[in-house]
Coordinates of C-alpha atoms in Angstrom, one line a residue:
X1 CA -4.8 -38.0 -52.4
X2 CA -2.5 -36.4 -49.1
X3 CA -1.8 -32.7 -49.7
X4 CA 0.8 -30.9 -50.3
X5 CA 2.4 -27.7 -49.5
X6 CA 2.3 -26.7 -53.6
X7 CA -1.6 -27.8 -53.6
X8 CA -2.5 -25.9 -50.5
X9 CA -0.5 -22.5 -51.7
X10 CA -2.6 -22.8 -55.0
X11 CA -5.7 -23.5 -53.9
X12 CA -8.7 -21.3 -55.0
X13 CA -11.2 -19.7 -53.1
X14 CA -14.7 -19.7 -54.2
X15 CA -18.3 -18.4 -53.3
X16 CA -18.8 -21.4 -50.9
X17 CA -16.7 -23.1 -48.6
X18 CA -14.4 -25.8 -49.9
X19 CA -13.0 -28.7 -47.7
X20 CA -9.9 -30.1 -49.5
X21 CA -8.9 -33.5 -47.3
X22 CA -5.6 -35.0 -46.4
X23 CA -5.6 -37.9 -44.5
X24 CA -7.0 -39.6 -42.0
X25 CA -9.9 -37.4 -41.4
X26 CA -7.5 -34.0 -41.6
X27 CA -9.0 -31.4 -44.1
X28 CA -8.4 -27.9 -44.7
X29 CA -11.1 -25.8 -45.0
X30 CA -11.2 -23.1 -47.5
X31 CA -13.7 -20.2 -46.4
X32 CA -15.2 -17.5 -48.7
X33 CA -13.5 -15.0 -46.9
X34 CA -10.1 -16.1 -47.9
X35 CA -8.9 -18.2 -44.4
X36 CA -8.0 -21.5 -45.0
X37 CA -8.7 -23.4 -41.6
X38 CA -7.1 -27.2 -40.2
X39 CA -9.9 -29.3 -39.0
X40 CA -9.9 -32.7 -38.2
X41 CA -13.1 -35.2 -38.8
X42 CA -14.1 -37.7 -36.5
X43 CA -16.5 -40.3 -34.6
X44 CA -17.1 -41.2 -30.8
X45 CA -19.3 -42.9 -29.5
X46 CA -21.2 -43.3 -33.2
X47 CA -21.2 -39.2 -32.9
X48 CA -19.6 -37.3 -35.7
X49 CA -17.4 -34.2 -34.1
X50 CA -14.7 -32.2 -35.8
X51 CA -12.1 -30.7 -34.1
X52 CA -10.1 -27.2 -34.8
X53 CA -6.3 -27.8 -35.6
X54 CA -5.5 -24.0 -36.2
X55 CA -5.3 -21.9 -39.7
X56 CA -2.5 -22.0 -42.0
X57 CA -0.1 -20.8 -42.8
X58 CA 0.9 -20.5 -39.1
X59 CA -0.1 -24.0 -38.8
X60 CA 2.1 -25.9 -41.6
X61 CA 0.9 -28.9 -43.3
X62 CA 3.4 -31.0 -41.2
X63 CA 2.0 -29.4 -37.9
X64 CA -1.5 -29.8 -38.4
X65 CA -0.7 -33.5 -39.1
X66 CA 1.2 -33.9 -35.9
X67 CA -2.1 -32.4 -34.4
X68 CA -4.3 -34.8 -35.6
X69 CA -1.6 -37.6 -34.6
X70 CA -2.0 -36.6 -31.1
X71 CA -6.0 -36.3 -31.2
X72 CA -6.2 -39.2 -32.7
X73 CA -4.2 -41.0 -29.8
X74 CA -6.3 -39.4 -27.3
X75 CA -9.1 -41.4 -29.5
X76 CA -7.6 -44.4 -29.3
X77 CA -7.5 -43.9 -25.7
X78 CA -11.4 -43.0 -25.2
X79 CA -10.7 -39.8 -24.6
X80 CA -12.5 -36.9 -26.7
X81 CA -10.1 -34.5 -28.2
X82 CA -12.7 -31.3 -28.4
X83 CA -13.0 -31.9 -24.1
X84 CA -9.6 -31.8 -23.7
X85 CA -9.0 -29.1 -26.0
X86 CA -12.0 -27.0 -24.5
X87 CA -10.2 -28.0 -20.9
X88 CA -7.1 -27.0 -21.7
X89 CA -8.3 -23.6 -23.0
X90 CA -10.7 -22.8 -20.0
X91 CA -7.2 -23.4 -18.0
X92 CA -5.0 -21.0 -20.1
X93 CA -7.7 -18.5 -19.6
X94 CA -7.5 -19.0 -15.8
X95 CA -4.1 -18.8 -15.6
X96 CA -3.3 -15.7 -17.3
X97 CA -6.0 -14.5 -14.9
X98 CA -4.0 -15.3 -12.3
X99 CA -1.1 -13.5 -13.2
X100 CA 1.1 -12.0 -10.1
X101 CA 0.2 -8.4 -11.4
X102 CA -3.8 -9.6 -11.7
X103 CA -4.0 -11.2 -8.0
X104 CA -1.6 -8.4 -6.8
X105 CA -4.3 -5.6 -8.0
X106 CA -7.1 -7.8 -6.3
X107 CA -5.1 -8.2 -3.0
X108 CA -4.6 -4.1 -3.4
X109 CA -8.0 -3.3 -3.9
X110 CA -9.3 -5.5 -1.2
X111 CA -7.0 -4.0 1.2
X112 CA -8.6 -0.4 0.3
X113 CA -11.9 -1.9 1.1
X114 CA -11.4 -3.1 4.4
X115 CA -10.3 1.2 5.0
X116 CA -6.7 0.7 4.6
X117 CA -5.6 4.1 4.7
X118 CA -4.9 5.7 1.0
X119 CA -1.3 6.5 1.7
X120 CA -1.3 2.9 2.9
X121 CA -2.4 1.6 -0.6
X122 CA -0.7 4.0 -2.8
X123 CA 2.8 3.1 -1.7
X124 CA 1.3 -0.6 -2.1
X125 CA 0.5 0.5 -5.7
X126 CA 4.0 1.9 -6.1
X127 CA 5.8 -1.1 -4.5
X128 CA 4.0 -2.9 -7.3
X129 CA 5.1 -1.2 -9.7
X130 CA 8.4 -1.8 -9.8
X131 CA 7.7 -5.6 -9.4
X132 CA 5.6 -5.1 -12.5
X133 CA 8.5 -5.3 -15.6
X134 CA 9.7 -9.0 -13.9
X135 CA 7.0 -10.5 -12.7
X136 CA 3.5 -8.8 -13.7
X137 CA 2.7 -10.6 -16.4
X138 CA 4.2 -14.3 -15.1
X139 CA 1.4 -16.8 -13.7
X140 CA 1.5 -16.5 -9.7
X141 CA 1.8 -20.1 -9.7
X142 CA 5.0 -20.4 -12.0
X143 CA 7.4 -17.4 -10.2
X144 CA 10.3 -19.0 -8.3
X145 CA 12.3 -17.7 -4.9
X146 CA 14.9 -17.4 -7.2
X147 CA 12.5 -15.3 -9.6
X148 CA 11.3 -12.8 -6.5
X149 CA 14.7 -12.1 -5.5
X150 CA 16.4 -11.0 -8.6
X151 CA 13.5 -8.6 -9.0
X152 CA 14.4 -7.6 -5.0
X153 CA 18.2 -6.9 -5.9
X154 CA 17.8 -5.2 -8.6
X155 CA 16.5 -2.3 -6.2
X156 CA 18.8 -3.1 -3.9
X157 CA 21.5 -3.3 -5.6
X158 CA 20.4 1.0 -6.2
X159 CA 20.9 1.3 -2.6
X160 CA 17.6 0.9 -1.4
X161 CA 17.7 -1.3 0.7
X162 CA 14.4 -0.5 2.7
X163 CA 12.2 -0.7 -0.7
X164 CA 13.6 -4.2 -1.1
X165 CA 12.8 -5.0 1.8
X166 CA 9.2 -3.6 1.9
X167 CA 8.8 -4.9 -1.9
X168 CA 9.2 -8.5 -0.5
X169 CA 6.4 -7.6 2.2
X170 CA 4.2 -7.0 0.0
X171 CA 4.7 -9.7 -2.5
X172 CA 4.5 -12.2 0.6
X173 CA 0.8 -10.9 1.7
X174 CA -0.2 -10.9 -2.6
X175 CA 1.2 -14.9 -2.4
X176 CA -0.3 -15.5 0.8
X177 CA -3.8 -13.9 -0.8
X178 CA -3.4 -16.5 -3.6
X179 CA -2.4 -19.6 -1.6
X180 CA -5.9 -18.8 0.2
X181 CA -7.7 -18.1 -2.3
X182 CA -6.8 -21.2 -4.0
X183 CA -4.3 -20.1 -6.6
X184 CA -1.3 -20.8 -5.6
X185 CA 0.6 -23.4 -3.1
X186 CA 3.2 -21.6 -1.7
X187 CA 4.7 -18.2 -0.9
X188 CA 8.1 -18.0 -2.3
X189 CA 8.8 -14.8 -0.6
X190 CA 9.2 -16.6 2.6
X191 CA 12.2 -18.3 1.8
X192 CA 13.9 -15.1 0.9
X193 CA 14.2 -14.2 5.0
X194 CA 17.6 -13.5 5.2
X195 CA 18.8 -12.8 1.7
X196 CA 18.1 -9.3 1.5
X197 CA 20.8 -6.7 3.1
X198 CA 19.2 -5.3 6.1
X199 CA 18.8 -1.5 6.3
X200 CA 20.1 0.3 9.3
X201 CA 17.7 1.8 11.6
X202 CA 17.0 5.6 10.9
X203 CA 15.3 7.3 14.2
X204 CA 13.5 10.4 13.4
X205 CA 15.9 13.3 14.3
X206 CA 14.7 15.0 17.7
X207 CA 15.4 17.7 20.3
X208 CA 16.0 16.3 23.6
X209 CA 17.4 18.4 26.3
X210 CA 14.7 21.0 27.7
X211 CA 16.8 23.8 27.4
X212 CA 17.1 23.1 23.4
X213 CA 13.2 22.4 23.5
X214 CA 12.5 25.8 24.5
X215 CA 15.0 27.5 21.7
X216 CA 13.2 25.8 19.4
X217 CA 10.2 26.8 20.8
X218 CA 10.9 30.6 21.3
X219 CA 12.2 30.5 17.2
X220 CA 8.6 28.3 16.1
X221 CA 7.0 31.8 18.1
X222 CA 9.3 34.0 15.8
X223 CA 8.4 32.2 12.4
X224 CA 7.5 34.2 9.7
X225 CA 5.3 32.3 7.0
X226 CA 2.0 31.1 6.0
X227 CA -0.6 31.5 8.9
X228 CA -1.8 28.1 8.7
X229 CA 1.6 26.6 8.4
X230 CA 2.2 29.2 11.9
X231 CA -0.3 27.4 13.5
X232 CA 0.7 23.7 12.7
X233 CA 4.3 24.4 13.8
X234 CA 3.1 25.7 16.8
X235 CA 0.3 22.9 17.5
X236 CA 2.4 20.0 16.8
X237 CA 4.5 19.4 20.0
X238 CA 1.6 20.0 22.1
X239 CA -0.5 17.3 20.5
X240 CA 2.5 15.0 19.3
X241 CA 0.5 12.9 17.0
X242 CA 2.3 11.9 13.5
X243 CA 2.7 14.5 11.1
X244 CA 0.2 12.7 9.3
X245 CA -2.8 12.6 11.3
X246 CA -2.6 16.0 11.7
X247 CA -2.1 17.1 8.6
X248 CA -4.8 15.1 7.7
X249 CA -7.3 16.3 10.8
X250 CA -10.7 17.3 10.1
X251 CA -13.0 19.7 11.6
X252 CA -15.8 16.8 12.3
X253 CA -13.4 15.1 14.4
X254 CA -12.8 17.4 16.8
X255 CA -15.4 18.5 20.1
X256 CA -14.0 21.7 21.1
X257 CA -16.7 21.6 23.6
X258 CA -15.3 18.2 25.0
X259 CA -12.1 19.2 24.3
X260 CA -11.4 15.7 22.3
X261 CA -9.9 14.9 19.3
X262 CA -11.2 11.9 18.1
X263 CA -8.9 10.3 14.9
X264 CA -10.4 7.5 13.4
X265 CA -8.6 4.1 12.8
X266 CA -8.3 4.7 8.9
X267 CA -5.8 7.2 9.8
X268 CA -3.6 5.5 12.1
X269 CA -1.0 3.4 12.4
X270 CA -2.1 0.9 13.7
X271 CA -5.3 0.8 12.5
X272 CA -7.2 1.4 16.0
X273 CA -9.1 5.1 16.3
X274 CA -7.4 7.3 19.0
X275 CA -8.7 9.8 21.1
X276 CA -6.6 13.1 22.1
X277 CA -7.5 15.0 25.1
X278 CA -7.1 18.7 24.4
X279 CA -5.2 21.2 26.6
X280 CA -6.2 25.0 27.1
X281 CA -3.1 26.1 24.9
X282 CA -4.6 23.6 22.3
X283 CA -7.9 24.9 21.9
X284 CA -6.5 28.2 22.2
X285 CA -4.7 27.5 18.8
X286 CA -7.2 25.4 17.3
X287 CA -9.9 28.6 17.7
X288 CA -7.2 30.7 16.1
X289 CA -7.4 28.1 12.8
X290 CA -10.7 27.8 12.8
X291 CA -10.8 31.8 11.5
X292 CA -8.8 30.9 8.8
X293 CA -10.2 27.3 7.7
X294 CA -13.5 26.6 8.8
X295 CA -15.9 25.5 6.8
X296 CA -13.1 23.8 5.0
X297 CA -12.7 19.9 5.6
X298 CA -9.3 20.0 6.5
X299 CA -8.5 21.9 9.6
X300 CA -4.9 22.9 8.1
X301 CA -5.9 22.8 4.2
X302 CA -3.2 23.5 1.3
X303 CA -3.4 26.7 0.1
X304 CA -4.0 26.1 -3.4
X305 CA -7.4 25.1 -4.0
X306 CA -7.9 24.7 -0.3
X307 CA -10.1 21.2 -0.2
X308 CA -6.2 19.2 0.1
X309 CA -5.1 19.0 3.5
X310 CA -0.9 20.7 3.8
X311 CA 2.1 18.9 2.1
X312 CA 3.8 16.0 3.9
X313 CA 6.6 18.2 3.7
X314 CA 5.0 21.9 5.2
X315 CA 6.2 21.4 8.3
X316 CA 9.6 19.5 7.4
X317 CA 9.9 22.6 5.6
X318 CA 9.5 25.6 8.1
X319 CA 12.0 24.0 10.4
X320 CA 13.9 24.2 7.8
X321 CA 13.6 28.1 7.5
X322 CA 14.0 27.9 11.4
X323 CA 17.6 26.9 10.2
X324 CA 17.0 23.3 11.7
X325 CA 18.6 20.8 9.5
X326 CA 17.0 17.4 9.6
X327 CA 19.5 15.7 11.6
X328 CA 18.8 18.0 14.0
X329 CA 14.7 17.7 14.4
X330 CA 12.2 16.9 12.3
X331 CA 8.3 17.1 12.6
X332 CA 7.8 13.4 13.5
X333 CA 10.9 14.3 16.1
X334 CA 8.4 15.8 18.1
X335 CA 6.9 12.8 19.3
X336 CA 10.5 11.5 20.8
X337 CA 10.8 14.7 22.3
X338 CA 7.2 14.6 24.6
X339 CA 8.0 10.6 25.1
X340 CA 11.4 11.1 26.6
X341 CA 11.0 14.6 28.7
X342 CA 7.5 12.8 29.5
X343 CA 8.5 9.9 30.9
X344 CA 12.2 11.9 32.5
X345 CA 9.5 13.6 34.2
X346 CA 8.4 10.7 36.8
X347 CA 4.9 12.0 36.5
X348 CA 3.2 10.1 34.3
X349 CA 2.3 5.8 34.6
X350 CA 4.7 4.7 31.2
X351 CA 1.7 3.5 30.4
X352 CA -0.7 6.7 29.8
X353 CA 2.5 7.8 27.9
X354 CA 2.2 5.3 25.6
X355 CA -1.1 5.5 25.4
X356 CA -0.8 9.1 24.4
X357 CA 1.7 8.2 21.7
X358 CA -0.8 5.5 20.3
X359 CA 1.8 3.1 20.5
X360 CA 0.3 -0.8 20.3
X361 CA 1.0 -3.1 23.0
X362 CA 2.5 -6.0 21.7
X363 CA 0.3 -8.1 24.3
X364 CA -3.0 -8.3 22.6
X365 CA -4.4 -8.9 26.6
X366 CA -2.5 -6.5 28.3
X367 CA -3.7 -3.9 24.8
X368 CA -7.1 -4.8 25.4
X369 CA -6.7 -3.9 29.3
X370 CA -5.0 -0.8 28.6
X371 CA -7.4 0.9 25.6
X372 CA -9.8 2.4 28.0
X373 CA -7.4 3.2 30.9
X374 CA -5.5 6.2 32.2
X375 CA -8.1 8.7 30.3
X376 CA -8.2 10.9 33.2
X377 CA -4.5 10.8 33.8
X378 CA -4.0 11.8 30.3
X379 CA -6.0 14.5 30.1
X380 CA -4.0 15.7 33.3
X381 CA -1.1 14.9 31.0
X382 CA -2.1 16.8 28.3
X383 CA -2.8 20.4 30.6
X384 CA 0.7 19.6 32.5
X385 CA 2.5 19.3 28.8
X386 CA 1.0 22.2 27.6
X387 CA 2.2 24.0 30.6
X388 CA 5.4 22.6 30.4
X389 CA 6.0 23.7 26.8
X390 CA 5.1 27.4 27.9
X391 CA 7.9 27.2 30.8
X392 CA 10.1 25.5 28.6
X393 CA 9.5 28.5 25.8
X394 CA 10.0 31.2 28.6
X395 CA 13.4 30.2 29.5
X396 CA 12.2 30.0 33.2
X397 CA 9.4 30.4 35.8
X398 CA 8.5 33.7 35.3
X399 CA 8.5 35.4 39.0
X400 CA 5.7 38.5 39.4
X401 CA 7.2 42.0 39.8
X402 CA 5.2 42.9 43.3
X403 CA 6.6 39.3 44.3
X404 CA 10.3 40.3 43.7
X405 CA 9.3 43.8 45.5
X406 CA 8.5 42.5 48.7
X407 CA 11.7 40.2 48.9

């Protein structure tokens, strides 16, 4: 006799299991335990197989027969229901492992292999997260152009515009990792070029004109604050790397002896090591630190517990206290100011001052060619800067007394 709803609800449990049948091979299997479980009876191929249908109540009566309606059509058809069924799970495992948020923390922590740098992948790890609420959880291979961009303007539409933008960077390398790594087809993000509001360009504040430069010198030679900070301020325009790498120098990279920095390619940029000659006034200032932080592994260490290298912001900071604003000059600012008075100079091949800056040549040949040239000329570079600065700072060529005397 088919069961019913009123049967199955008053149904006994006992100390063995208890198989109470329905039709057409469906049962429901009461278990000492107290679960009552679907399960569907059958033979192929003169083998007898049952198949799991699900436990009620969550699966109704009415359900479970509709379950064994469809298995048994699958029958019909040759096909084995407990393959498909064993298929179709292995495939719901696989896709919620391949969930944007699970291929996106892959992508991430391959990237940190290869030596991306950490600031590199911690803003990757940020960027993520504020994909993570939309799309995170969604299978890579069901998330739409229209899906990616309403996550995008929902930051933009905050007014920023530049974390949109980098947002949809980063999702287009994550799709791009699961297209070849065979889990996903396409990148959605690239048909997005051109719906996003484009940011304006935001150069990095800088002090230009040489007579400025050496005010802003003569007040970095006045500054009253931490040693360490002192000593940054007053390094940075001569070595004009990025804030970051020096911040981030470390004792072992440097060859006093040489006079060579050497900054490996985890660090920069671009991803290629660089190589700074050092002037005298460098390693003048460099053998003032050293009495303060050596034996440390940064060279200019945060105070507090001293094994950090200094705050992103130190040196934003003590121009600051210099009373210059950041539209004025900033610490990356320093760079424009070497490139422009540099190159004004007519001294130096445009292409040692480049070079010098660690820019990348957007000609992988004419990159290649260039890496190993204009050392020496650099070096010379590096002394006449140094020297420069120091004129600059003085106001003027400074004219010896027994010199003015004899005029």
């Amino acid at each position: 006799m088919a069961l019913t709803d009123i049967k199955i609800r008053n149904a006994k449990h006992g100390p063995k299991p208890i198989k109470m049948f329905d039709e057409r091979g469906l049962f429901l299997l009461l278990q000492p335990s107290g679960g009552k479980l679907w399960r569907l009876k059958y033979r192929i191929l003169g083998k007898e197989k049952k198949l799991s249908l699900g436990i009620y109540p969550d699966v109704s009566l009415k359900e479970a027969r509709k379950r064994r309606d469809e298995a048994r059509t699958l029958l019909a058809n040759g096909t084995d229901p407990v393959i498909v069924k064993r298929e179709q799970s292995k495939s719901a495992k696989k896709e919620a492992a391949n969930t944007f948020q699970a291929i996106a923390d892959e992508f991430i922590e391959k990237s940190a292999k290869e030596g991306k740098a950490a600031v590199t992948i911690k803003k990757a790890r940020w960027l993520l997260s504020l994909m993570e609420p939309d799309l995170g959880n969604r299978p890579i291979t069901e998330i739409t152009p229209a899906d990616l961009l309403e996550t995008l303007q929902k930051v933009e539409a905050k007014g920023h515009l530049e974390t949109a933008r980098r947002m949809r960077s980063l999702a287009g390398r994550v799709f791009r990792y699961a297209v070849a790594t065979s889990r996903a087809s396409t990148d959605p993000s690239a048909l997005l070029r051109g719906a996003l509001t484009v940011p304006q360009v935001k150069h990095h504040s800088a002090i230009l004109e040489p007579k400025a430069v050496g005010e802003l010198l003569r007040a970095i030679d006045g500054y009253q604050g931490q040693p360490l900070t002192c000593l940054a301020l007053k390094l940075t325009p001569h070595v004009f790397v990025r804030p970051g790498e020096l911040r981030r120098a470390e004792w072992q990279e440097f060859d006093l002896e040489k006079a060579i920095w050497t900054i490996p390619a985890a660090k920069m940029k671009m991803r290629d090591p660089h190589v700074v000659p050092l002037s005298e006034q460098t390693l003048e200032l460099l053998e003032s630190t050293k009495v303060i932080s050596e034996g440390q592994r940064y060279v200019f260490s945060s105070l507090y517990p001293g094994n950090r290298p200094m705050s992103e912001n130190t040196i934003n900071a003590a121009l600051r206290r210099l009373g210059y604003s950041g539209k004025e000059m900033t610490a990356h600012g320093f760079r424009s100011t070497a490139s422009t008075l540099l190159n004004e100079s007519g001294k130096w091949n445009p292409d040692a001052i480049e070079r010098a800056l660690a820019h990348k040549d957007s000609n992988s040949i004419r990159a290649a060619y260039h890496r190993g040239q204009h050392w020496e000329e650099r070096v010379q570079m590096a002394q006449w800067w140094s020297d420069h600065l120091e004129t600059l700072r003085d106001g003027a060529e400074v004219i010896p007394i027994d010199k003015l005397a004899s005029q």
